[in-house]
PDB file of C-alpha atoms and ligand atoms in Angstrom:
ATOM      1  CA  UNK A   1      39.456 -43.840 -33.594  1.00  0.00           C
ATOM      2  CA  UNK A   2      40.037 -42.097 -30.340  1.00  0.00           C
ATOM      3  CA  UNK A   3      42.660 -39.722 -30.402  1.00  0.00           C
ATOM      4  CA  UNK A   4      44.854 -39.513 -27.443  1.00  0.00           C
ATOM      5  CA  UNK A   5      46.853 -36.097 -26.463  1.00  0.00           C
ATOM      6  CA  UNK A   6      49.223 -35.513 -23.001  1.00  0.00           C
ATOM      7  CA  UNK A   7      48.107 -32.290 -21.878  1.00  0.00           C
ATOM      8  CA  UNK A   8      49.902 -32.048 -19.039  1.00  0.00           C
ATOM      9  CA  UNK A   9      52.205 -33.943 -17.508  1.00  0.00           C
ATOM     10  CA  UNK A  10      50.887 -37.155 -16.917  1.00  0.00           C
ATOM     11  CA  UNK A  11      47.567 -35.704 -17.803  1.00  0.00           C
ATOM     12  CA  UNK A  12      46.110 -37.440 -21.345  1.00  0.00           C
ATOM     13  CA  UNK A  13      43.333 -36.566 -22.972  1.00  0.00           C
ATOM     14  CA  UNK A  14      41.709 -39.169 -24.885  1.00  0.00           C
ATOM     15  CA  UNK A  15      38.967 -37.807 -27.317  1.00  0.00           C
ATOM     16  CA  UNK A  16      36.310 -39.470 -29.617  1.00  0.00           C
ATOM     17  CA  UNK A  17      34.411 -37.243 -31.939  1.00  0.00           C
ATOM     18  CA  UNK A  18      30.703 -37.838 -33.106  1.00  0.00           C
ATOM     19  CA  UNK A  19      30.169 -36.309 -36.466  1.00  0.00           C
ATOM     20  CA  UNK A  20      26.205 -37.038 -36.023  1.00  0.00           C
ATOM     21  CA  UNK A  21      26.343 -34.694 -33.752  1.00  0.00           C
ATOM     22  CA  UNK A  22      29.097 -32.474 -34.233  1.00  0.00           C
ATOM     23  CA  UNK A  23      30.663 -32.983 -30.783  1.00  0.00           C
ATOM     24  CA  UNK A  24      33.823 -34.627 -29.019  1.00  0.00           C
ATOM     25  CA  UNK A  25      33.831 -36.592 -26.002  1.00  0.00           C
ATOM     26  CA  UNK A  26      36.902 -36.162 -23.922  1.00  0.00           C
ATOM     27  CA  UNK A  27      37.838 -38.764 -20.953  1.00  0.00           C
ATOM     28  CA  UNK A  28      41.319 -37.759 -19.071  1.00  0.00           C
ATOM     29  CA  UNK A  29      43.455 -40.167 -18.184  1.00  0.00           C
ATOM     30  CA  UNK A  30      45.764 -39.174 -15.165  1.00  0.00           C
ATOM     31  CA  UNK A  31      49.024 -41.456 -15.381  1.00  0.00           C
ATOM     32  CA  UNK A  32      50.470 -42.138 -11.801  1.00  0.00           C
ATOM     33  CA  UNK A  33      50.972 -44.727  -9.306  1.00  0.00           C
ATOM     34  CA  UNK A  34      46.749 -44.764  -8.624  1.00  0.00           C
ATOM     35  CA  UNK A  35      45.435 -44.299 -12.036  1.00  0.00           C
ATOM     36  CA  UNK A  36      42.795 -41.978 -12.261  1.00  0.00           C
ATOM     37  CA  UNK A  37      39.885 -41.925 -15.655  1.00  0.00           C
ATOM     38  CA  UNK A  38      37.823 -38.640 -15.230  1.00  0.00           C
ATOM     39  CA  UNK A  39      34.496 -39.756 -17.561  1.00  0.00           C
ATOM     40  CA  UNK A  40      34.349 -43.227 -18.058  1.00  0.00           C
ATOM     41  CA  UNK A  41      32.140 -42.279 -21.475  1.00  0.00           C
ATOM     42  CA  UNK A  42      29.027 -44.116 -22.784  1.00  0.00           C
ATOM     43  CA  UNK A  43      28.735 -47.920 -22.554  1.00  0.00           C
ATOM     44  CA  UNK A  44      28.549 -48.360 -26.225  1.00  0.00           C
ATOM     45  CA  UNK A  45      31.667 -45.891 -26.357  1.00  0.00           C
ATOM     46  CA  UNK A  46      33.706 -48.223 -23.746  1.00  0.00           C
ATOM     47  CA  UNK A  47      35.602 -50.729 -26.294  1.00  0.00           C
ATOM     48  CA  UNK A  48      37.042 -47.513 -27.949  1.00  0.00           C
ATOM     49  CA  UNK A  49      37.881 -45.541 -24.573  1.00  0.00           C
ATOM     50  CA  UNK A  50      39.554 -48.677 -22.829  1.00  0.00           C
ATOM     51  CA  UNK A  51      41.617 -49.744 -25.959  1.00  0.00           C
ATOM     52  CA  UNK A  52      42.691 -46.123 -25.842  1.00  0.00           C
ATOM     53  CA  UNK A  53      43.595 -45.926 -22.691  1.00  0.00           C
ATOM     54  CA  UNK A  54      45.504 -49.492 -22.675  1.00  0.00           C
ATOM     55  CA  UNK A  55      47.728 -47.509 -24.876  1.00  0.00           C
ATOM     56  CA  UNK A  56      49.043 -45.818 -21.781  1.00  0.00           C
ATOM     57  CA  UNK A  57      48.469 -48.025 -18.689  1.00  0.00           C
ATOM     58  CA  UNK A  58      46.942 -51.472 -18.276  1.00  0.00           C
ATOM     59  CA  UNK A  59      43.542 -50.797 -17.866  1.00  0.00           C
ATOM     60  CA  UNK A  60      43.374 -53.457 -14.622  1.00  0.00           C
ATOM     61  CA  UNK A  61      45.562 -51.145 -12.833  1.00  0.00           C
ATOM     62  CA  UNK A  62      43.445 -48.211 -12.960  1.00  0.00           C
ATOM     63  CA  UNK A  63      42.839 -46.990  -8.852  1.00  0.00           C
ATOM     64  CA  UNK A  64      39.968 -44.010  -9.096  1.00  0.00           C
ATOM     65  CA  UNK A  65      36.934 -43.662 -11.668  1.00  0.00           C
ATOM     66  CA  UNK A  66      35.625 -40.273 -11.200  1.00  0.00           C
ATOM     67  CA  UNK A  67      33.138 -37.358 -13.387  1.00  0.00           C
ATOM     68  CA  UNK A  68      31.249 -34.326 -12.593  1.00  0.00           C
ATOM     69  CA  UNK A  69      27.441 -35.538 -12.876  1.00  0.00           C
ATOM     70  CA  UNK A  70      25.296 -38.491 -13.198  1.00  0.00           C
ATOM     71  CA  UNK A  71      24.721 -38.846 -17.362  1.00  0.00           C
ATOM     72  CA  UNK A  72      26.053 -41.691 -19.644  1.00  0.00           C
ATOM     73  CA  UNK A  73      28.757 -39.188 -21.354  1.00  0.00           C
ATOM     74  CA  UNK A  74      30.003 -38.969 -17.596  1.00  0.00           C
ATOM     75  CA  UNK A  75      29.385 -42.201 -16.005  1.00  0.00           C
ATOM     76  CA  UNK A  76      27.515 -44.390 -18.133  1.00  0.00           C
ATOM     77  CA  UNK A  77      30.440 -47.317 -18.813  1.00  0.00           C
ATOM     78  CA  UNK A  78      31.344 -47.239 -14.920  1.00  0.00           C
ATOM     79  CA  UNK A  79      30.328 -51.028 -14.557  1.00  0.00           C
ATOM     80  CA  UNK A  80      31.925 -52.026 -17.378  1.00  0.00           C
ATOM     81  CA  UNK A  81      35.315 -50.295 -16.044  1.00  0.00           C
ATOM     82  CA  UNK A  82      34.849 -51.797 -12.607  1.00  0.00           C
ATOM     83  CA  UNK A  83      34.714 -55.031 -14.274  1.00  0.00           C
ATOM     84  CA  UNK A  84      38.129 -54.768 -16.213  1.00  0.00           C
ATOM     85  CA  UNK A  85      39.749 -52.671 -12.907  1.00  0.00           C
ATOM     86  CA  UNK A  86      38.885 -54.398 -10.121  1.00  0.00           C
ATOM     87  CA  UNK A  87      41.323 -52.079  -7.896  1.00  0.00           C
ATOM     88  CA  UNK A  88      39.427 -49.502  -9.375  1.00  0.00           C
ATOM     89  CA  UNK A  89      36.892 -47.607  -7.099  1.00  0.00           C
ATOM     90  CA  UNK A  90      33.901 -45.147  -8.369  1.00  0.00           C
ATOM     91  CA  UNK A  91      34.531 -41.967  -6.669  1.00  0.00           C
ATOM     92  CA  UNK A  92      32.165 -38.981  -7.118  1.00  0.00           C
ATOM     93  CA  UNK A  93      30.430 -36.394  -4.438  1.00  0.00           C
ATOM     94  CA  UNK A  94      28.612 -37.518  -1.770  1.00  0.00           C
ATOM     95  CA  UNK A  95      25.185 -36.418  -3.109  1.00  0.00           C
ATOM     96  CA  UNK A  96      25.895 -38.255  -6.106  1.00  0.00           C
ATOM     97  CA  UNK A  97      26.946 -41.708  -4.374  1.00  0.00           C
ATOM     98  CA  UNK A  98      23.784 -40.938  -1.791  1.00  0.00           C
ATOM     99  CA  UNK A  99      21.522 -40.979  -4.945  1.00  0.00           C
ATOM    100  CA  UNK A 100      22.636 -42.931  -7.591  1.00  0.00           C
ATOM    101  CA  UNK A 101      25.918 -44.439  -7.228  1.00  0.00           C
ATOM    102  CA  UNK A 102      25.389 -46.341  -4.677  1.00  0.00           C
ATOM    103  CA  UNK A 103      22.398 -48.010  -6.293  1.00  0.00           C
ATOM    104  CA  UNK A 104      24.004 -47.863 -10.333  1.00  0.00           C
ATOM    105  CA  UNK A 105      27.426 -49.157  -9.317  1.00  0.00           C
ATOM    106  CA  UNK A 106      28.724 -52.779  -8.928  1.00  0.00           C
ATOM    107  CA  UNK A 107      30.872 -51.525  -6.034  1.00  0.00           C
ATOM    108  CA  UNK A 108      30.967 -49.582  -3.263  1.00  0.00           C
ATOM    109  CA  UNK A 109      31.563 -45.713  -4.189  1.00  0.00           C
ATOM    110  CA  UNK A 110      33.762 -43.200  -2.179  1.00  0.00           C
ATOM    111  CA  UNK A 111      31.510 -40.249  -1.828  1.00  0.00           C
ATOM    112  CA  UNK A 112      33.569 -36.602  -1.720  1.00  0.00           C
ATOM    113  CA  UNK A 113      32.940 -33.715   0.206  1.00  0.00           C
ATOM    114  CA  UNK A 114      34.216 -30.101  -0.358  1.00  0.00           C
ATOM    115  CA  UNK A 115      37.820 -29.869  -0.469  1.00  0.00           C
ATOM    116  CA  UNK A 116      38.364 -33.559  -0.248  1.00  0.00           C
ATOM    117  CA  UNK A 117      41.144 -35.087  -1.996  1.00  0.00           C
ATOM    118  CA  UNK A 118      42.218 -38.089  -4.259  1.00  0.00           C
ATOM    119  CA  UNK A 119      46.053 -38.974  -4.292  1.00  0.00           C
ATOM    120  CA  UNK A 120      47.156 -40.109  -7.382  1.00  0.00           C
ATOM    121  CA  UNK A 121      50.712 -40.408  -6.016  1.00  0.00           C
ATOM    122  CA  UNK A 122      52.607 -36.846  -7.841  1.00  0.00           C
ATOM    123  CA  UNK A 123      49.417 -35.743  -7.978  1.00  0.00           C
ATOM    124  CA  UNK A 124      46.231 -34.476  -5.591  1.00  0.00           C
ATOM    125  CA  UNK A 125      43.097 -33.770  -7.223  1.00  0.00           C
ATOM    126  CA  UNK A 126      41.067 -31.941  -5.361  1.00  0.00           C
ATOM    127  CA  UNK A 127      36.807 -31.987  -5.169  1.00  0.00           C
ATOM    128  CA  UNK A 128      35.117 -28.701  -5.571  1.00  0.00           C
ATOM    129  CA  UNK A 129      31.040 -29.854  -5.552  1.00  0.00           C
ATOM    130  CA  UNK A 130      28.783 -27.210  -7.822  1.00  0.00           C
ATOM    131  CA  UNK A 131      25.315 -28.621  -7.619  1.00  0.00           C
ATOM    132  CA  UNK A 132      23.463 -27.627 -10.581  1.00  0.00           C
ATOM    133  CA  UNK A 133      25.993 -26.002 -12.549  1.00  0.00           C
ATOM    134  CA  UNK A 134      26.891 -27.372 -15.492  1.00  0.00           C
ATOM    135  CA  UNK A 135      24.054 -29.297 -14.837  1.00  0.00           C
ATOM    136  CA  UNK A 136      22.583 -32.138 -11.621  1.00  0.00           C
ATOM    137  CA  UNK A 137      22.085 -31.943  -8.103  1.00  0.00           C
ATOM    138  CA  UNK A 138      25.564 -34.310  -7.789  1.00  0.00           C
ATOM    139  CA  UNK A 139      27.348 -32.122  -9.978  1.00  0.00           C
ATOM    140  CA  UNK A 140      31.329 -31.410  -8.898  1.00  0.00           C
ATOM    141  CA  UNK A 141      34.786 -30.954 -10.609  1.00  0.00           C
ATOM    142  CA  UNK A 142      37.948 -31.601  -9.768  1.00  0.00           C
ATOM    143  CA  UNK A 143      41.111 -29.140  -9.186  1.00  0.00           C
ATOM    144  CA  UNK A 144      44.679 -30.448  -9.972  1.00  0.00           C
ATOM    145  CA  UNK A 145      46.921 -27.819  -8.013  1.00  0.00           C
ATOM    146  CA  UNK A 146      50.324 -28.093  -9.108  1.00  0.00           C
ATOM    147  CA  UNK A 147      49.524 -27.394 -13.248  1.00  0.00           C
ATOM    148  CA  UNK A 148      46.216 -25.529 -12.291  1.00  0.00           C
ATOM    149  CA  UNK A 149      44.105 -28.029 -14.104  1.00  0.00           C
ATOM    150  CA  UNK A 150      40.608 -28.072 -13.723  1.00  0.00           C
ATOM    151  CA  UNK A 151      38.658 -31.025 -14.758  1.00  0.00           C
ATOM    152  CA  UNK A 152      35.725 -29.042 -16.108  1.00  0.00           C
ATOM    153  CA  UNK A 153      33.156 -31.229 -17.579  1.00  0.00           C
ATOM    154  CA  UNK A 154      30.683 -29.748 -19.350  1.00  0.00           C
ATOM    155  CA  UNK A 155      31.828 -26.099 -18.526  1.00  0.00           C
ATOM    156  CA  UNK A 156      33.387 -24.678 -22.012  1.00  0.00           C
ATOM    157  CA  UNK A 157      31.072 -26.934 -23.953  1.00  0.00           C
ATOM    158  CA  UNK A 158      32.194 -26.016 -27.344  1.00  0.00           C
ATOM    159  CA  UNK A 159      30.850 -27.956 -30.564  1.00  0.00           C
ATOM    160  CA  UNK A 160      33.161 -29.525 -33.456  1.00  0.00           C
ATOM    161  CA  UNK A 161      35.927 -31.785 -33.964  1.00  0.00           C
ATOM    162  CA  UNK A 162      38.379 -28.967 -32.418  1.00  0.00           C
ATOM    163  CA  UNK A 163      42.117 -28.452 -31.626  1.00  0.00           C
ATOM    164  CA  UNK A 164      42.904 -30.844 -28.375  1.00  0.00           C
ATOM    165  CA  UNK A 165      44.603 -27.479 -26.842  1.00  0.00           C
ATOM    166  CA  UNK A 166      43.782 -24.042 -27.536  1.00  0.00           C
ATOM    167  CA  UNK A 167      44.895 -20.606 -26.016  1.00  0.00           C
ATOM    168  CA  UNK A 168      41.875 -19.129 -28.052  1.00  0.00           C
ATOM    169  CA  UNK A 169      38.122 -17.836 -27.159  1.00  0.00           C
ATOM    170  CA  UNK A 170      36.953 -21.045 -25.648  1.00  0.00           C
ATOM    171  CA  UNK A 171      34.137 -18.283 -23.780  1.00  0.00           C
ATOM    172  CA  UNK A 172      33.177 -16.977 -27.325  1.00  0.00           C
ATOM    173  CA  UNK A 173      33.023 -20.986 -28.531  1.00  0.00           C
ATOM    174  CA  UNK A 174      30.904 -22.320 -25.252  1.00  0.00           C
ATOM    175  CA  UNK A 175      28.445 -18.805 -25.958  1.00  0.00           C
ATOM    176  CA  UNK A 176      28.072 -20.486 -29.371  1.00  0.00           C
ATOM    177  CA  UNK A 177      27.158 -24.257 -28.109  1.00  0.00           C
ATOM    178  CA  UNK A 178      24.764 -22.552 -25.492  1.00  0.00           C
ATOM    179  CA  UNK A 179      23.036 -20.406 -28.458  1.00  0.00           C
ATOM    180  CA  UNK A 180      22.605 -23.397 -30.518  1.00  0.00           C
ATOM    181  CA  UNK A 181      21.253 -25.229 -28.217  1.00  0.00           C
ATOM    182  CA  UNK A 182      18.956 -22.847 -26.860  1.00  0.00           C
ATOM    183  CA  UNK A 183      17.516 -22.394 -30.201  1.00  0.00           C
ATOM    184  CA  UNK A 184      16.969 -26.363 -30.702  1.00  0.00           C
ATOM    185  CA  UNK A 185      13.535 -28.206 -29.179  1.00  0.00           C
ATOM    186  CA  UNK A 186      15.212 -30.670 -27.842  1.00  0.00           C
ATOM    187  CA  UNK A 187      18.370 -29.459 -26.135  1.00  0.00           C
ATOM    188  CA  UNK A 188      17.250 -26.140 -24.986  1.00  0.00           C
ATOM    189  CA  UNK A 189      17.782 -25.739 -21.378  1.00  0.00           C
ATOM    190  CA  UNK A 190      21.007 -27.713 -20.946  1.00  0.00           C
ATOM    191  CA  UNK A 191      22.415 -25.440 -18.482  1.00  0.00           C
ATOM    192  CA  UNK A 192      20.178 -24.078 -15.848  1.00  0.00           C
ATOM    193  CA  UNK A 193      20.655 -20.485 -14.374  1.00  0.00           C
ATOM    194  CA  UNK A 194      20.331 -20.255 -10.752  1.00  0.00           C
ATOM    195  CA  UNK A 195      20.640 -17.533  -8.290  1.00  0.00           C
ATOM    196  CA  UNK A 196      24.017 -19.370  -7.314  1.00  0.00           C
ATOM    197  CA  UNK A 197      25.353 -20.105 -10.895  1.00  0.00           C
ATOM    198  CA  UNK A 198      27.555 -16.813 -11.146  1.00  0.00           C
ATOM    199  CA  UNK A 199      28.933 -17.086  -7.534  1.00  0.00           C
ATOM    200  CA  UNK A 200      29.621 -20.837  -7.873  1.00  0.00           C
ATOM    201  CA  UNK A 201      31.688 -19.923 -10.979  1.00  0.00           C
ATOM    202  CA  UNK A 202      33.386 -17.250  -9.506  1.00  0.00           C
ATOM    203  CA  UNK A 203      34.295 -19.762  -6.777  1.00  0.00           C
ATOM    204  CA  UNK A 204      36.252 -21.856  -9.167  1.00  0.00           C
ATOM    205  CA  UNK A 205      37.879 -18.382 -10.897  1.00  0.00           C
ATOM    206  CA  UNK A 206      39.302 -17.982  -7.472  1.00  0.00           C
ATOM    207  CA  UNK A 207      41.325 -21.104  -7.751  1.00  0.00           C
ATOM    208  CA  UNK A 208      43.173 -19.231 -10.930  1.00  0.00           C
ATOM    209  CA  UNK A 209      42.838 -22.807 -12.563  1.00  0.00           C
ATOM    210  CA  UNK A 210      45.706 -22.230 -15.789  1.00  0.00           C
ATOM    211  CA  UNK A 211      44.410 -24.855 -18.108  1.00  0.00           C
ATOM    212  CA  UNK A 212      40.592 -25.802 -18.353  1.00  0.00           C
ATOM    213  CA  UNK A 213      39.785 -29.744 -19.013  1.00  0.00           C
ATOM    214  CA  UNK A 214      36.315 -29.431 -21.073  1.00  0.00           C
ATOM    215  CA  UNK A 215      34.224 -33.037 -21.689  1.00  0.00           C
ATOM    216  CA  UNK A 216      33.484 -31.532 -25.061  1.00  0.00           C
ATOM    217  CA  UNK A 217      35.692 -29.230 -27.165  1.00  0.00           C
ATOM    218  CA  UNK A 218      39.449 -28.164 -26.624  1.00  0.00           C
ATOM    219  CA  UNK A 219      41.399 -27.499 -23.436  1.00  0.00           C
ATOM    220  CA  UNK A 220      41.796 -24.420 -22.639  1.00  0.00           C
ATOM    221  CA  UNK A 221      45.359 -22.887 -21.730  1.00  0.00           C
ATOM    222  CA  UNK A 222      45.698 -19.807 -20.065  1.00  0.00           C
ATOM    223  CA  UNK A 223      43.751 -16.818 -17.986  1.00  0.00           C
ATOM    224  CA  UNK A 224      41.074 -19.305 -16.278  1.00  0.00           C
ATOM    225  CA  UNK A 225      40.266 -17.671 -13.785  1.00  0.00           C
ATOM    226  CA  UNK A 226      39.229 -14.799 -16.286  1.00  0.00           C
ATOM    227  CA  UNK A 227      37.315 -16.657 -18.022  1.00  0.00           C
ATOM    228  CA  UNK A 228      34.998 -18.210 -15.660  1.00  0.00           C
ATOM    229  CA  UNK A 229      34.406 -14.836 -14.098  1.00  0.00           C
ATOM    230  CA  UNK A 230      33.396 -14.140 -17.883  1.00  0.00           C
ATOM    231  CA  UNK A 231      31.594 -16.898 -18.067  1.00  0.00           C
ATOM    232  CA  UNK A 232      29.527 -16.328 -15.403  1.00  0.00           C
ATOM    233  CA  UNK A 233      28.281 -12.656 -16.926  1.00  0.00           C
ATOM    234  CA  UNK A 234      27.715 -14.910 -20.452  1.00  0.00           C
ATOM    235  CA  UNK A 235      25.314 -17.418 -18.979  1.00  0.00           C
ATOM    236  CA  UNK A 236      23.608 -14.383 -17.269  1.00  0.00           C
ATOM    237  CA  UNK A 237      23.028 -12.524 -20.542  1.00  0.00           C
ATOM    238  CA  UNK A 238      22.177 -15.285 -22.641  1.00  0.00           C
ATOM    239  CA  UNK A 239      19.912 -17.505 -20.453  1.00  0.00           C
ATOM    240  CA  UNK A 240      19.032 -14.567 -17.657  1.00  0.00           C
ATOM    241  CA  UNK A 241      15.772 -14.840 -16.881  1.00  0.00           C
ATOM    242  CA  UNK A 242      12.618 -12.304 -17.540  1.00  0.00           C
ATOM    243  CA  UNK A 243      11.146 -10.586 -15.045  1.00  0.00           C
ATOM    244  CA  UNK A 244       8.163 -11.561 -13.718  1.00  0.00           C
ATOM    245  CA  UNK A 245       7.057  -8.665 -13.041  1.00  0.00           C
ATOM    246  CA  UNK A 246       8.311  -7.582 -16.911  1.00  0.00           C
ATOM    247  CA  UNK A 247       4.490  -7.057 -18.487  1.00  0.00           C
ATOM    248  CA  UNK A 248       3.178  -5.506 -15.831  1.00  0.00           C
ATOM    249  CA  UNK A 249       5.504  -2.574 -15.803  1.00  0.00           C
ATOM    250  CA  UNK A 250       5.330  -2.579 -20.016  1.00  0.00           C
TER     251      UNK A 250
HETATM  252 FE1  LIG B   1      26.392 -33.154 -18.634  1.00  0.00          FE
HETATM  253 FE1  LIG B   2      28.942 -33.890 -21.226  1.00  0.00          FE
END
């Protein structure tokens, strides 16, 4: 049963927890006069999401269908949205409908470049692209101005069936996830480190976002901008590379 929280106003939060795997899945729902879904979730996840969200708006009015990266958590149930919204149009960054969504989708995508925006009507989300980081060439996220939302994704992964808003160590919680992952075979690696990972994150820090939208775990309410400049120094220590020069000098 998906449980549905306004965050913000006109901001919902609808979130489905997986006990298998110890891990929500969080879709926003932006209320206004052009509906917005950030995640549209897995396909076999939709008849749970969209009776959720018909809870707050008829589903066949949603206007925009937008995520960070191309993954089924993201935007694996974007057909079967387009086919109960048919106002509704896939919207994503450029790279993303260059590569895939132009291909995946049953529509035409709108394809975002830096600093491009989506009215919702009260509302402007802007599009902040950040290839590679959490994860995918397409990757992006969007910046809400007015409350200082940012639609995260997978930034401030935490694990468990958490609070839906927290003003607590969500760094300490995501340094967790990204230690138990690293120490699993299969979902080691999840984030990559690249030479622009810390200066990407910093880039969002300088938007001073004041609540943090994470795909999986607890919205975060507070100091964001401190805590993606922290954030940045976290992945560095815990997934920083070795030298390769490291046994040569030992
Ligand atoms: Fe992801
Ligand atoms: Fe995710």
């Amino acid at each position: 049963m998906a449980r549905i929280t306004e965050i913000a106003p006109d901001l919902y939060r609808v979130s489905i927890y997986l006990p298998q795997i110890d891990l929500q899945f969080n879709h926003f729902l932006i209320k206004d006069d052009e509906p917005l879904l950030f995640h549209t979730g897995m396909r076999r996840m939709f008849p749970e999401v969209r009776d959720a969200v018909a809870t707050l708006i008829d589903p066949a009015a949603l206007r925009w269908i937008s995520w960070s990266h191309f993954e089924v958590d993201e935007c694996g149930a974007l057909n079967e949205w387009l086919s109960v919204a048919p106002r509704a149009q896939a919207v994503c960054s450029q790279v993303g409908a260059l590569v895939n969504i132009e291909d995946f989708a049953d529509s035409q995508p709108r394809g975002l470049a830096k600093d491009d925006v989506i009215e919702t009507g009260r509302h402007r989300y802007r599009f902040v692209p950040t290839p590679h980081l959490p994860h995918g060439w397409d990757a992006g996220v969007l910046f809400e101005e007015t409350a200082g939302v940012l639609l995260c994704s997978d930034l401030f992964h935490q694990l468990g069936d958490v609070e839906p808003v927290t003003t607590t160590d969500v760094l300490g919680r995501w340094d967790a996830a990204i230690a138990a992952y690293q120490a699993h075979p299969l979902l080691m690696d999840y984030v990559p480190l690249t030479p622009a990972t810390e200066r990407r994150l910093d880039e969002l820090a300088d938007l001073q976002p004041r609540m943090l939208a994470a795909m999986h775990g607890s919205t975060f309410v507070g100091d964001g901008g401190a805590a993606l400049r922290a954030a940045g120094k976290m992945l560095q220590r815990r997934l920083g590379a070795v030298r390769v020069d490291a046994h040569h000098a030992a």
